GROMACS .gro file of C-alpha atoms in nm:
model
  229
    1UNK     CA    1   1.285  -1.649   2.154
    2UNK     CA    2   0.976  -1.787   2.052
    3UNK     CA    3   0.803  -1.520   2.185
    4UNK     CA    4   0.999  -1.281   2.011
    5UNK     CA    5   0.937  -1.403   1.693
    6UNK     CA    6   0.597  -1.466   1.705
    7UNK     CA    7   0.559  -1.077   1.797
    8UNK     CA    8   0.767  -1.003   1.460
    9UNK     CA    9   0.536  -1.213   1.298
   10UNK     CA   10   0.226  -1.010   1.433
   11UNK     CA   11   0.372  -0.688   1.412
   12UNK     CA   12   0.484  -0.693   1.023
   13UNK     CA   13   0.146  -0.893   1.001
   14UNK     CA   14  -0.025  -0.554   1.099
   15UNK     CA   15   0.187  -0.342   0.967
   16UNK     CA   16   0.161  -0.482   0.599
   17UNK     CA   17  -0.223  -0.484   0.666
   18UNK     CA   18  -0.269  -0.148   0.788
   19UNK     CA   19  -0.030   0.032   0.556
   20UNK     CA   20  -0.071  -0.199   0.176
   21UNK     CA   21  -0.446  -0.243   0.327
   22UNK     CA   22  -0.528   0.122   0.262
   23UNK     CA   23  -0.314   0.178   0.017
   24UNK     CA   24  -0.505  -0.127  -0.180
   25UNK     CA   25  -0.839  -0.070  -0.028
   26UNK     CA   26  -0.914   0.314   0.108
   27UNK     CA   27  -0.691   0.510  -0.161
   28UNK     CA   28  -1.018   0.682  -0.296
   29UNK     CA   29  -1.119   0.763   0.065
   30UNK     CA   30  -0.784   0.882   0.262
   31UNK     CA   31  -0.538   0.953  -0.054
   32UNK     CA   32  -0.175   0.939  -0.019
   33UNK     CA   33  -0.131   1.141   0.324
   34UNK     CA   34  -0.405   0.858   0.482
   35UNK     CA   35  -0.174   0.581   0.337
   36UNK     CA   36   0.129   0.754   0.499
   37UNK     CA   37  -0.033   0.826   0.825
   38UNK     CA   38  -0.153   0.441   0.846
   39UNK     CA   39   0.181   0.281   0.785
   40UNK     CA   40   0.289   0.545   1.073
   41UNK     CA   41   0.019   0.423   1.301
   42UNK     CA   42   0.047   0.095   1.230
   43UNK     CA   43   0.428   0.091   1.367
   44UNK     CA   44   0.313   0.300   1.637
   45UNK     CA   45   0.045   0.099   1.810
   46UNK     CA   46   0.258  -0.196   1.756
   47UNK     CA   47   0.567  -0.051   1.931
   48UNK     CA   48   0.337  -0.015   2.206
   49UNK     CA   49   0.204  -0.356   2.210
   50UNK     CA   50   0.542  -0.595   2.140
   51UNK     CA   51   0.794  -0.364   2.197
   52UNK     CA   52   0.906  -0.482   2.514
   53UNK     CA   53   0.880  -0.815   2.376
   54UNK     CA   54   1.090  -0.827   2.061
   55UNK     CA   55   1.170  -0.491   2.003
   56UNK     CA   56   0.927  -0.465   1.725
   57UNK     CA   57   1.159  -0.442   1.426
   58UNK     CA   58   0.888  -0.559   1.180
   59UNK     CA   59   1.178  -0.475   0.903
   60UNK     CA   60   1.466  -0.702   0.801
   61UNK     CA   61   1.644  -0.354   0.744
   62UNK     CA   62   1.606  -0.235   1.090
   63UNK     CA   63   1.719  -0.567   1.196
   64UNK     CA   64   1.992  -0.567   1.034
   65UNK     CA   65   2.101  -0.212   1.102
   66UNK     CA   66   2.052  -0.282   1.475
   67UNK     CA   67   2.280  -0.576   1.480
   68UNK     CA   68   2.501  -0.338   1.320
   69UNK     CA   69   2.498  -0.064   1.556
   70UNK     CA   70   2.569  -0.322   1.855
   71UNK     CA   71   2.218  -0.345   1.961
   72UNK     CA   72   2.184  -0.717   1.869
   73UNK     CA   73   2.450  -0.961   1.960
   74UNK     CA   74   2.301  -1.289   1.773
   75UNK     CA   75   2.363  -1.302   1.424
   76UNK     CA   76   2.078  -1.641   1.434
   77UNK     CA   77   1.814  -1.442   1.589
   78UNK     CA   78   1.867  -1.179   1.320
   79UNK     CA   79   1.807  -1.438   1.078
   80UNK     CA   80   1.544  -1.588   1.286
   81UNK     CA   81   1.371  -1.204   1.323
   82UNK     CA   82   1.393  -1.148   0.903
   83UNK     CA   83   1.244  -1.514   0.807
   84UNK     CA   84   0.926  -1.388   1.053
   85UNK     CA   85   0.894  -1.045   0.914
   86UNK     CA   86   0.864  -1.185   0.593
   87UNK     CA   87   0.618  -1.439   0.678
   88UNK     CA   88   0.418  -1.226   0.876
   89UNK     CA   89   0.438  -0.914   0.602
   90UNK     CA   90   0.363  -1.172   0.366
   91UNK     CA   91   0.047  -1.324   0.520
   92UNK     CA   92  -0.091  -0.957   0.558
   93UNK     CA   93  -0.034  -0.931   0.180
   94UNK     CA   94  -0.277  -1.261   0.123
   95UNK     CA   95  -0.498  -1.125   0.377
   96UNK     CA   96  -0.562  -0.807   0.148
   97UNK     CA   97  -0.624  -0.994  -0.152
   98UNK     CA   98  -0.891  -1.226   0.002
   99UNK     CA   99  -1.049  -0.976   0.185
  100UNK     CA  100  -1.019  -0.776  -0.194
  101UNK     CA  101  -1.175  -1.029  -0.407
  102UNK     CA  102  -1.522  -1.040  -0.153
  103UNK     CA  103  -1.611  -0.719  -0.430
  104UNK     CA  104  -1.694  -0.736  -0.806
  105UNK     CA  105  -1.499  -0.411  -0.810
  106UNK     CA  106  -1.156  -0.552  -0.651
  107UNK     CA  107  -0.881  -0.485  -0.908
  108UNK     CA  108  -0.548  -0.619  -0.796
  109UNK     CA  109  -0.354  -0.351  -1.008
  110UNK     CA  110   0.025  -0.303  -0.908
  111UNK     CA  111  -0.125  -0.398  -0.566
  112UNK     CA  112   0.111  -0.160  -0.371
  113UNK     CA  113   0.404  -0.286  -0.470
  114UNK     CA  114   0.725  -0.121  -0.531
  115UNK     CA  115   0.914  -0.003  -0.846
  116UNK     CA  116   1.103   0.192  -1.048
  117UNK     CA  117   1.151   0.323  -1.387
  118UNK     CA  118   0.782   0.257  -1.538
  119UNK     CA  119   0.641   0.116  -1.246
  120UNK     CA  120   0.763   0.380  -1.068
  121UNK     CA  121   0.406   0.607  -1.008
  122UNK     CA  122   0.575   0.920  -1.116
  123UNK     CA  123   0.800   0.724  -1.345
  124UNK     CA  124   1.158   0.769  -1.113
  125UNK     CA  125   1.469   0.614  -1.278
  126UNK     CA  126   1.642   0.335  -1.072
  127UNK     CA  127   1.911   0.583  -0.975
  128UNK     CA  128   1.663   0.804  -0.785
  129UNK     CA  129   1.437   0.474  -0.644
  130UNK     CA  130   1.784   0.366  -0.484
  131UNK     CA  131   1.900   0.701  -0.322
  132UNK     CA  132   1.536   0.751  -0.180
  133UNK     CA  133   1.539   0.387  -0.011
  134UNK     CA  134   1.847   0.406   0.129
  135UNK     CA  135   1.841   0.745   0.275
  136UNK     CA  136   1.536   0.768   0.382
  137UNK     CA  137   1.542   0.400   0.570
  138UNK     CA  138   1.904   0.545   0.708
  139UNK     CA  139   1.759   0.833   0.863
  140UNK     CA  140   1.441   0.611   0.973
  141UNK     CA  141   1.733   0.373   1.152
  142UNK     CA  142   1.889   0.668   1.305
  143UNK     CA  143   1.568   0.745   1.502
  144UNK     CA  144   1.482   0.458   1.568
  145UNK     CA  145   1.806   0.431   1.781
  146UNK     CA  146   1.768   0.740   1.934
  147UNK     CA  147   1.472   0.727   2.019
  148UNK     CA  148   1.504   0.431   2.217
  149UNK     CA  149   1.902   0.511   2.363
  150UNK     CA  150   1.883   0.515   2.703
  151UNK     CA  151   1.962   0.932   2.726
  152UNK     CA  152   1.623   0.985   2.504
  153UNK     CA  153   1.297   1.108   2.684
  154UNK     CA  154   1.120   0.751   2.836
  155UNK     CA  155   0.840   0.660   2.666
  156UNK     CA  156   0.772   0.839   2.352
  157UNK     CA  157   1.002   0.636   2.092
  158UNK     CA  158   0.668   0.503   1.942
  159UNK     CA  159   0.535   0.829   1.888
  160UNK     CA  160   0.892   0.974   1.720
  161UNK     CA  161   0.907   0.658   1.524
  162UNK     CA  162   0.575   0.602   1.423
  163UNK     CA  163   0.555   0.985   1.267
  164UNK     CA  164   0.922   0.953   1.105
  165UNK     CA  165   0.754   0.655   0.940
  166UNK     CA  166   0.456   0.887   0.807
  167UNK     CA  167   0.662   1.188   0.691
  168UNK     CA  168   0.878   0.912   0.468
  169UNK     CA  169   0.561   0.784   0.302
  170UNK     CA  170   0.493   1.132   0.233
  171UNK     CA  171   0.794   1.175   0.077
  172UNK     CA  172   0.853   0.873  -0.118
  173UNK     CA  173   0.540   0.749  -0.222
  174UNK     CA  174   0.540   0.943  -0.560
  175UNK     CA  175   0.924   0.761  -0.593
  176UNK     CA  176   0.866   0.411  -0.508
  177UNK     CA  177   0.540   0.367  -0.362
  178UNK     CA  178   0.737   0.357  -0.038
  179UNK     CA  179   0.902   0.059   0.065
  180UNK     CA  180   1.206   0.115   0.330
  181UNK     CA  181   1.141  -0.221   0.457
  182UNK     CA  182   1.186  -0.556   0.247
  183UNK     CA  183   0.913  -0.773   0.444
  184UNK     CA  184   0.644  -0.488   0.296
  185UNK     CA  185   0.764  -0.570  -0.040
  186UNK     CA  186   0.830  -0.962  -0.049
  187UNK     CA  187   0.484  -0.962   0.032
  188UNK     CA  188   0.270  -0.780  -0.180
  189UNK     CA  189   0.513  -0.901  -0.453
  190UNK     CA  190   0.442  -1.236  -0.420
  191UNK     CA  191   0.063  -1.229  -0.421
  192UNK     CA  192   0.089  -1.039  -0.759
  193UNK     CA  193   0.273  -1.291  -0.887
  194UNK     CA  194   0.004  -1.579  -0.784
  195UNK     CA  195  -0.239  -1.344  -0.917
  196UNK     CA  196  -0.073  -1.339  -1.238
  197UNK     CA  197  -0.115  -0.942  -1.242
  198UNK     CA  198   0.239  -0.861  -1.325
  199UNK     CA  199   0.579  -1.043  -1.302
  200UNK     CA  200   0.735  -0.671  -1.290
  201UNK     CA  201   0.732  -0.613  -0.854
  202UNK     CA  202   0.917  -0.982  -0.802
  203UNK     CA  203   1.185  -0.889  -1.098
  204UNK     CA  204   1.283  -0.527  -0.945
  205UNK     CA  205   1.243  -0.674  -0.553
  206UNK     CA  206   1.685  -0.716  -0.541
  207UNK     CA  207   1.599  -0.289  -0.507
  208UNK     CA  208   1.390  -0.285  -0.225
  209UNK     CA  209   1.616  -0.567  -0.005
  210UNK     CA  210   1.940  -0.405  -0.127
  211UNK     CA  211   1.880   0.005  -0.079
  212UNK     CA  212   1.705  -0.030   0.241
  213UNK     CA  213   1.987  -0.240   0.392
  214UNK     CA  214   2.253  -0.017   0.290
  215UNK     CA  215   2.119   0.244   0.427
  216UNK     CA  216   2.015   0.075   0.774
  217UNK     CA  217   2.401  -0.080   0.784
  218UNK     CA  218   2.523   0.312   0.690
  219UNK     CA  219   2.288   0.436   0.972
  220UNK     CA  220   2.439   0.161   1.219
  221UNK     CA  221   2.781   0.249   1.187
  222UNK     CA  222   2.696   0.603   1.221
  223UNK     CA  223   2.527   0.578   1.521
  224UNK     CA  224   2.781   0.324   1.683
  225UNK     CA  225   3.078   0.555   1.564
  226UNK     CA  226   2.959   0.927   1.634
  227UNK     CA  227   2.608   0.938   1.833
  228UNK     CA  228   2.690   0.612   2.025
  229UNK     CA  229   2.783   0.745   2.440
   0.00000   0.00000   0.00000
C-alpha cells in the first residue's frame, strides 16, 4: 500500500508539473495545443512507469469513479489514493512557483488555475464550466476503463488515455482552463493563495471537486451497468 501511494504521489507530482508547468512557464513557446499535449504526455509516460504499481489514477475523480465501477474494493485506500494526489499535485504546484520566481519576469497571474464566470478565459458562465467538467471527465473515465478491461488490445491503454487527456485540454481550455481532476486544481489554488495573487481559484474550487466527480461516479455506473462483461 505504501508503494501504491507513494506512486500516486509521484505521478500527480508529474503530472501537475508537466501540464500547470507549461501552461505557467512555456505558454509563449507551445500555446494552448503544447499545454494540452503535455498534460497528455505527462499521464502517458506515467501510466507506463507506476501503472502496474498503483494503477496510476493521479485524480481523486478517477479514483472515485473506479471504486464506483467495481474496480476498487477499499473505500480506505480510496481515501488513502485522494489525500496523495493532492499532496503530490500540490507539491508540483510549489515546485512551479519556485522554479518561477528564479526570473525578474515571473508573474504568478491566475497561475493555471481554474474558473468560471470572469475567471473563466473566455468568460463561460458556471452553468457551462459545470457541464464541460463533468462530461468531459465522464467520458475520460469511460476510457480509462476500457482501455484497461481485460477484452481491450494489451498494452496500449497509456497511449488511448494519454491522447483522450490531450483532445479534452483542447477542448476545454478556453472553458475552464481545464481541470477534470481536483488534485490539478487544489494545487495551483493554494499557491495563489500564499502568493496573495487572488483569493478567486480557492473560492470557486467546490466546482472543480464537485463536476469532475459526478461525472466520474456517472461514468462508473455506466460502465458497471451496460459496457461491464
Amino acid at each position: 500500500m505504501t508503494k501504491k501511494l507513494l506512486a500516486e504521489f509521484i505521478g500527480t507530482f508529474w503530472l501537475v508539473l508537466g501540464g500547470c508547468g507549461t501552461a505557467i512557464l512555456a505558454t509563449g513557446y507551445v500555446g494552448i495545443s503544447g499545454i494540452a499535449l503535455a498534460f497528455g504526455l505527462s499521464v502517458l509516460t506515467m501510466a507506463y512507469a507506476i501503472g502496474h504499481i498503483s494503477g496510476c489514477h493521479l485524480n481523486p475523480a478517477v479514483t472515485i469513479g473506479l471504486w464506483i465501477s467495481g474496480r476498487f474494493r477499499d473505500l480506505k485506500e480510496v481515501i488513502s489514493y485522494i489525500i496523495s494526489q493532492v499532496l503530490g499535485g500540490s507539491l508540483g504546484a510549489w515546485v512551479i512557483y519556485i522554479i518561477g520566481n528564479g526570473s525578474d519576469n515571473f508573474m504568478i497571474g491566475s497561475f493555471a488555475t481554474n474558473g468560471f464566470g470572469e475567471f473563466s478565459p473566455m468568460g463561460y458562465s458556471m452553468i457551462s464550466a459545470f457541464i464541460i467538467e463533468a462530461v468531459l471527465t465522464g467520458v475520460f473515465l469511460l476510457i480509462i476503463i476500457g482501455a484497461t478491461d481485460e477484452r481491450a488490445p494489451k498494452g496500449f491503454a497509456p497511449i488511448a488515455i494519454g491522447l483522450a487527456l490531450t483532445l479534452i485540454h483542447l477542448i476545454s481550455i478556453p472553458v475552464t482552463n481545464t481541470s477534470v481532476n481536483p488534485a490539478r486544481s487544489t494545487g495551483v489554488a493554494l499557491v495563489t493563495l500564499f502568493a496573495g495573487a487572488s483569493t478567486s481559484a480557492l473560492s470557486q474550487l467546490w466546482l472543480f471537486w464537485v463536476a469532475p466527480i459526478v461525472g466520474a461516479i456517472v461514468a462508473g455506473l455506466l460502465y458497471r451497468c451496460v459496457f461491464e462483461e
